[in-house]
Structure formats: structure tokens, C-alpha cells
């Protein structure tokens, strides 16, 4: 049966979590940041070195680009909630293994239940595969809205991918505009 968490029990559970081997290498479980009532939630893959050191998602180079992407549509971290599929850093920043993601997904589901976002932006393939569909491909499926249980989900590039391939920034910008348009349509901009 699914565990029902409040924020306190979620933080306590994650601080103690040993559900998968990633726990052994962590400095911090990187839980989430931003507005816990944000109507827009961003989901990345997993912490990198800077996030493991600080306990805060998206604070490294990819995070700085993410801040710029948000600013381009008049948003900042205080308005959205940001989390990852896995809360502990995979070694050498590799993609989380399916069993690691499965072990951690109950925490992300708990975050969805607590935040209750109207829109979820999936940053990269890992988030999109676990939140939308296992066979999703970012290059093919990015920028297309998927509605699940009344929540609008948009897959887009991971900002780390944009740092590696600047040609994708144009498409990422289109996706950010789609995010802004949907948020306006739902009355989420004040
Ligand atoms: N990449 C992610 O997917 N998440 C982070 O928190 C940082 C980098």
C-alpha cells in the first residue's frame, strides 16, 4: 500500500532512506526546492555533484541555465517546485537504473500529492520516461502536451543536454513558450 507522507515524514524518510544502493554514496538526499504549493513542477533526473554537496536540486551549471530558462518566461524558483526522479546522486552522473528509479518513485509521487501541480515540465528523457511513457523519445516527443489525471505534462530537453548541444536551445525555447501559454490559459500567472 502506498505510504501517505506529509512534508515532515517525507523529509525524515528520505534522510534515512536505504531503499537502493545510491544511498551509500550520498552526501545529501536531494529532495526538492522552490514553492511547495507551486502550480508548476519541474522534474529532472537526479542530483549531480553540486546538488549532492548542497542538498538542493539544479544548483550546478545545468541549474543556472534552468534559472535563465525560467526567467525568460517571467518565472523563478520561488514560483515553481523542482524535484528529481532519484534523490541520491548516481555515480559519475550516470542515468539512474530502473530499479533505482522504481525505489525512489514513491517519494516523487508523494511530492506530487503534496504540491498538487497543474503542470509538470519533464526535464529530459528520464523524467519523461517515468512520468509519461517508457518509450518516449525527447527528440521526437518533446513539446507535446500529455494530460494525465487532469495534470498537463510537457516533456522537454534537460538543460544539461542544452549545454552540450546549443542547437537544441531553439526548440527548448519553443517549449518554454508553450509552458507559459498553458500556465496563462489555466490562469496560473498573476
Ligand atoms: N540534473 C538533474 O537532473 N537534476 C539536478 O538536480 C541537477 C542536475
mmCIF file of C-alpha atoms and ligand atoms in Angstrom:
data_model
loop_
_atom_site.group_PDB
_atom_site.id
_atom_site.type_symbol
_atom_site.label_atom_id
_atom_site.label_comp_id
_atom_site.label_asym_id
_atom_site.label_seq_id
_atom_site.Cartn_x
_atom_site.Cartn_y
_atom_site.Cartn_z
ATOM 1 C CA UNK A 1 0.000 0.000 0.000
ATOM 2 C CA UNK A 2 1.249 3.492 -0.802
ATOM 3 C CA UNK A 3 2.630 5.436 2.163
ATOM 4 C CA UNK A 4 0.964 8.776 2.772
ATOM 5 C CA UNK A 5 3.520 11.390 3.658
ATOM 6 C CA UNK A 6 3.369 14.916 4.934
ATOM 7 C CA UNK A 7 6.417 17.076 4.316
ATOM 8 C CA UNK A 8 7.925 16.214 7.693
ATOM 9 C CA UNK A 9 7.605 12.450 7.278
ATOM 10 C CA UNK A 10 8.823 12.675 3.677
ATOM 11 C CA UNK A 11 11.983 14.507 4.724
ATOM 12 C CA UNK A 12 12.509 12.100 7.605
ATOM 13 C CA UNK A 13 12.044 9.048 5.362
ATOM 14 C CA UNK A 14 14.398 10.358 2.707
ATOM 15 C CA UNK A 15 17.087 11.309 5.171
ATOM 16 C CA UNK A 16 17.058 7.718 6.435
ATOM 17 C CA UNK A 17 16.345 6.039 3.088
ATOM 18 C CA UNK A 18 18.338 2.922 2.171
ATOM 19 C CA UNK A 19 15.930 1.662 -0.477
ATOM 20 C CA UNK A 20 18.607 1.362 -3.171
ATOM 21 C CA UNK A 21 22.418 1.307 -3.411
ATOM 22 C CA UNK A 22 22.615 5.003 -4.397
ATOM 23 C CA UNK A 23 22.117 5.824 -0.712
ATOM 24 C CA UNK A 24 25.631 4.565 0.041
ATOM 25 C CA UNK A 25 27.309 7.282 -1.995
ATOM 26 C CA UNK A 26 25.256 10.268 -0.998
ATOM 27 C CA UNK A 27 26.251 13.340 0.978
ATOM 28 C CA UNK A 28 22.651 14.597 0.924
ATOM 29 C CA UNK A 29 19.386 13.202 -0.312
ATOM 30 C CA UNK A 30 18.305 15.985 -2.679
ATOM 31 C CA UNK A 31 14.602 16.277 -2.084
ATOM 32 C CA UNK A 32 13.174 19.391 -3.706
ATOM 33 C CA UNK A 33 13.227 23.156 -3.768
ATOM 34 C CA UNK A 34 11.003 26.081 -4.590
ATOM 35 C CA UNK A 35 7.368 26.663 -3.802
ATOM 36 C CA UNK A 36 5.745 23.630 -2.135
ATOM 37 C CA UNK A 37 2.413 24.931 -3.427
ATOM 38 C CA UNK A 38 3.739 25.799 -6.893
ATOM 39 C CA UNK A 39 1.241 25.068 -9.624
ATOM 40 C CA UNK A 40 4.140 24.313 -11.965
ATOM 41 C CA UNK A 41 6.503 21.482 -11.048
ATOM 42 C CA UNK A 42 9.775 20.690 -12.800
ATOM 43 C CA UNK A 43 11.223 17.190 -12.658
ATOM 44 C CA UNK A 44 14.829 16.381 -13.561
ATOM 45 C CA UNK A 45 16.753 13.133 -13.496
ATOM 46 C CA UNK A 46 18.882 13.061 -10.381
ATOM 47 C CA UNK A 47 21.386 15.092 -8.399
ATOM 48 C CA UNK A 48 24.854 15.811 -9.732
ATOM 49 C CA UNK A 49 27.947 16.668 -7.712
ATOM 50 C CA UNK A 50 26.878 20.203 -6.732
ATOM 51 C CA UNK A 51 23.411 19.042 -5.751
ATOM 52 C CA UNK A 52 24.786 16.152 -3.687
ATOM 53 C CA UNK A 53 27.083 18.611 -1.893
ATOM 54 C CA UNK A 54 24.360 21.173 -1.152
ATOM 55 C CA UNK A 55 21.183 19.107 -0.948
ATOM 56 C CA UNK A 56 19.460 21.456 -3.410
ATOM 57 C CA UNK A 57 18.323 20.426 -6.928
ATOM 58 C CA UNK A 58 19.722 22.144 -10.003
ATOM 59 C CA UNK A 59 22.378 24.375 -8.477
ATOM 60 C CA UNK A 60 25.219 23.460 -10.865
ATOM 61 C CA UNK A 61 25.722 24.628 -14.451
ATOM 62 C CA UNK A 62 22.549 22.961 -15.693
ATOM 63 C CA UNK A 63 20.672 24.632 -12.856
ATOM 64 C CA UNK A 64 21.995 28.042 -13.782
ATOM 65 C CA UNK A 65 20.720 27.518 -17.319
ATOM 66 C CA UNK A 66 17.408 26.334 -15.904
ATOM 67 C CA UNK A 67 17.125 29.579 -13.928
ATOM 68 C CA UNK A 68 17.626 31.512 -17.176
ATOM 69 C CA UNK A 69 15.010 29.425 -18.951
ATOM 70 C CA UNK A 70 12.542 30.174 -16.166
ATOM 71 C CA UNK A 71 13.421 33.869 -16.161
ATOM 72 C CA UNK A 72 12.779 34.005 -19.906
ATOM 73 C CA UNK A 73 9.113 33.272 -19.182
ATOM 74 C CA UNK A 74 8.967 35.504 -16.102
ATOM 75 C CA UNK A 75 9.243 32.699 -13.574
ATOM 76 C CA UNK A 76 11.729 31.994 -10.846
ATOM 77 C CA UNK A 77 12.440 29.200 -8.385
ATOM 78 C CA UNK A 78 10.181 30.678 -5.756
ATOM 79 C CA UNK A 79 7.154 30.219 -8.003
ATOM 80 C CA UNK A 80 7.727 26.621 -9.093
ATOM 81 C CA UNK A 81 8.622 23.402 -7.301
ATOM 82 C CA UNK A 82 11.680 21.489 -8.536
ATOM 83 C CA UNK A 83 12.476 17.819 -7.853
ATOM 84 C CA UNK A 84 14.168 14.839 -9.475
ATOM 85 C CA UNK A 85 13.283 11.234 -10.297
ATOM 86 C CA UNK A 86 16.010 9.969 -7.954
ATOM 87 C CA UNK A 87 17.041 11.831 -4.835
ATOM 88 C CA UNK A 88 20.585 10.445 -4.476
ATOM 89 C CA UNK A 89 23.416 11.053 -6.898
ATOM 90 C CA UNK A 90 24.145 8.214 -9.329
ATOM 91 C CA UNK A 91 27.893 7.513 -9.593
ATOM 92 C CA UNK A 92 29.564 9.614 -12.299
ATOM 93 C CA UNK A 93 26.161 11.144 -13.069
ATOM 94 C CA UNK A 94 25.036 8.063 -14.966
ATOM 95 C CA UNK A 95 21.364 7.578 -15.763
ATOM 96 C CA UNK A 96 19.563 6.005 -12.796
ATOM 97 C CA UNK A 97 18.982 2.274 -13.209
ATOM 98 C CA UNK A 98 15.336 1.206 -13.473
ATOM 99 C CA UNK A 99 15.457 -0.407 -10.031
ATOM 100 C CA UNK A 100 16.876 2.802 -8.526
ATOM 101 C CA UNK A 101 14.171 4.911 -10.144
ATOM 102 C CA UNK A 102 11.444 2.465 -9.074
ATOM 103 C CA UNK A 103 12.732 2.523 -5.491
ATOM 104 C CA UNK A 104 12.610 6.318 -5.461
ATOM 105 C CA UNK A 105 9.379 6.980 -7.369
ATOM 106 C CA UNK A 106 7.126 6.681 -4.293
ATOM 107 C CA UNK A 107 8.847 9.820 -2.972
ATOM 108 C CA UNK A 108 8.212 11.721 -6.193
ATOM 109 C CA UNK A 109 4.583 10.559 -6.140
ATOM 110 C CA UNK A 110 4.348 11.828 -2.571
ATOM 111 C CA UNK A 111 5.687 15.185 -3.754
ATOM 112 C CA UNK A 112 3.032 15.309 -6.497
ATOM 113 C CA UNK A 113 0.368 14.575 -3.884
ATOM 114 C CA UNK A 114 1.642 17.330 -1.578
ATOM 115 C CA UNK A 115 2.369 20.004 -4.200
ATOM 116 C CA UNK A 116 -0.599 19.187 -6.456
ATOM 117 C CA UNK A 117 0.828 20.854 -9.565
ATOM 118 C CA UNK A 118 -1.395 21.663 -12.542
ATOM 119 C CA UNK A 119 1.578 21.470 -14.922
ATOM 120 C CA UNK A 120 4.665 19.256 -14.862
ATOM 121 C CA UNK A 121 7.691 20.034 -17.026
ATOM 122 C CA UNK A 122 9.786 16.897 -17.568
ATOM 123 C CA UNK A 123 13.420 17.885 -17.967
ATOM 124 C CA UNK A 124 14.915 15.187 -20.160
ATOM 125 C CA UNK A 125 14.238 11.606 -21.095
ATOM 126 C CA UNK A 126 14.458 10.029 -17.651
ATOM 127 C CA UNK A 127 11.701 12.179 -16.183
ATOM 128 C CA UNK A 128 9.599 11.826 -19.333
ATOM 129 C CA UNK A 129 10.010 8.046 -19.411
ATOM 130 C CA UNK A 130 8.901 7.563 -15.816
ATOM 131 C CA UNK A 131 6.150 10.200 -15.850
ATOM 132 C CA UNK A 132 4.760 9.852 -19.377
ATOM 133 C CA UNK A 133 5.683 6.625 -21.119
ATOM 134 C CA UNK A 134 8.688 4.257 -21.141
ATOM 135 C CA UNK A 135 9.172 4.561 -24.897
ATOM 136 C CA UNK A 136 9.145 8.338 -25.059
ATOM 137 C CA UNK A 137 11.968 9.958 -27.024
ATOM 138 C CA UNK A 138 12.762 13.582 -26.272
ATOM 139 C CA UNK A 139 13.968 14.360 -29.800
ATOM 140 C CA UNK A 140 10.634 13.118 -31.177
ATOM 141 C CA UNK A 141 8.130 13.793 -28.419
ATOM 142 C CA UNK A 142 9.309 16.993 -26.740
ATOM 143 C CA UNK A 143 6.950 19.922 -26.874
ATOM 144 C CA UNK A 144 3.798 17.788 -26.989
ATOM 145 C CA UNK A 145 1.409 18.045 -24.077
ATOM 146 C CA UNK A 146 0.230 14.884 -22.378
ATOM 147 C CA UNK A 147 -2.708 15.095 -19.991
ATOM 148 C CA UNK A 148 -2.778 12.573 -17.145
ATOM 149 C CA UNK A 149 -5.400 12.668 -14.412
ATOM 150 C CA UNK A 150 -6.049 16.354 -15.061
ATOM 151 C CA UNK A 151 -2.349 17.293 -14.920
ATOM 152 C CA UNK A 152 -0.681 18.739 -18.018
ATOM 153 C CA UNK A 153 2.761 17.239 -18.646
ATOM 154 C CA UNK A 154 5.291 18.651 -21.118
ATOM 155 C CA UNK A 155 8.500 16.806 -21.996
ATOM 156 C CA UNK A 156 11.458 18.993 -22.977
ATOM 157 C CA UNK A 157 15.226 18.824 -23.147
ATOM 158 C CA UNK A 158 17.262 18.541 -19.990
ATOM 159 C CA UNK A 159 19.271 21.757 -19.525
ATOM 160 C CA UNK A 160 22.489 19.667 -19.362
ATOM 161 C CA UNK A 161 21.674 18.448 -22.881
ATOM 162 C CA UNK A 162 21.311 22.071 -23.989
ATOM 163 C CA UNK A 163 24.763 22.814 -22.582
ATOM 164 C CA UNK A 164 26.138 20.010 -24.758
ATOM 165 C CA UNK A 165 24.167 20.901 -27.877
ATOM 166 C CA UNK A 166 23.252 24.554 -28.301
ATOM 167 C CA UNK A 167 21.286 23.753 -31.487
ATOM 168 C CA UNK A 168 18.516 22.383 -29.275
ATOM 169 C CA UNK A 169 18.040 25.680 -27.465
ATOM 170 C CA UNK A 170 15.646 26.959 -30.113
ATOM 171 C CA UNK A 171 13.283 24.011 -29.540
ATOM 172 C CA UNK A 172 13.682 24.358 -25.783
ATOM 173 C CA UNK A 173 12.624 27.996 -26.074
ATOM 174 C CA UNK A 174 9.520 26.926 -28.026
ATOM 175 C CA UNK A 175 8.726 24.517 -25.182
ATOM 176 C CA UNK A 176 9.142 27.241 -22.564
ATOM 177 C CA UNK A 177 6.715 29.421 -24.532
ATOM 178 C CA UNK A 178 4.251 26.526 -24.589
ATOM 179 C CA UNK A 179 4.636 26.239 -20.832
ATOM 180 C CA UNK A 180 3.923 29.937 -20.400
ATOM 181 C CA UNK A 181 0.894 29.763 -22.727
ATOM 182 C CA UNK A 182 -0.576 26.793 -20.847
ATOM 183 C CA UNK A 183 0.024 28.455 -17.490
ATOM 184 C CA UNK A 184 -1.727 31.587 -18.758
ATOM 185 C CA UNK A 185 -4.596 29.525 -20.150
ATOM 186 C CA UNK A 186 -5.012 27.904 -16.725
ATOM 187 C CA UNK A 187 -4.844 31.291 -15.008
ATOM 188 C CA UNK A 188 -1.606 30.476 -13.179
ATOM 189 C CA UNK A 189 0.176 33.759 -13.880
ATOM 190 C CA UNK A 190 -0.780 36.578 -11.556
HETATM 191 N N1 LIG B 1 20.479 17.340 -13.218
HETATM 192 C C1 LIG B 1 19.294 16.869 -12.759
HETATM 193 O O1 LIG B 1 18.626 16.118 -13.426
HETATM 194 N N2 LIG B 1 18.908 17.257 -11.551
HETATM 195 C C2 LIG B 1 19.611 18.082 -10.777
HETATM 196 O O2 LIG B 1 19.163 18.385 -9.680
HETATM 197 C C3 LIG B 1 20.826 18.574 -11.277
HETATM 198 C C4 LIG B 1 21.239 18.190 -12.498
#
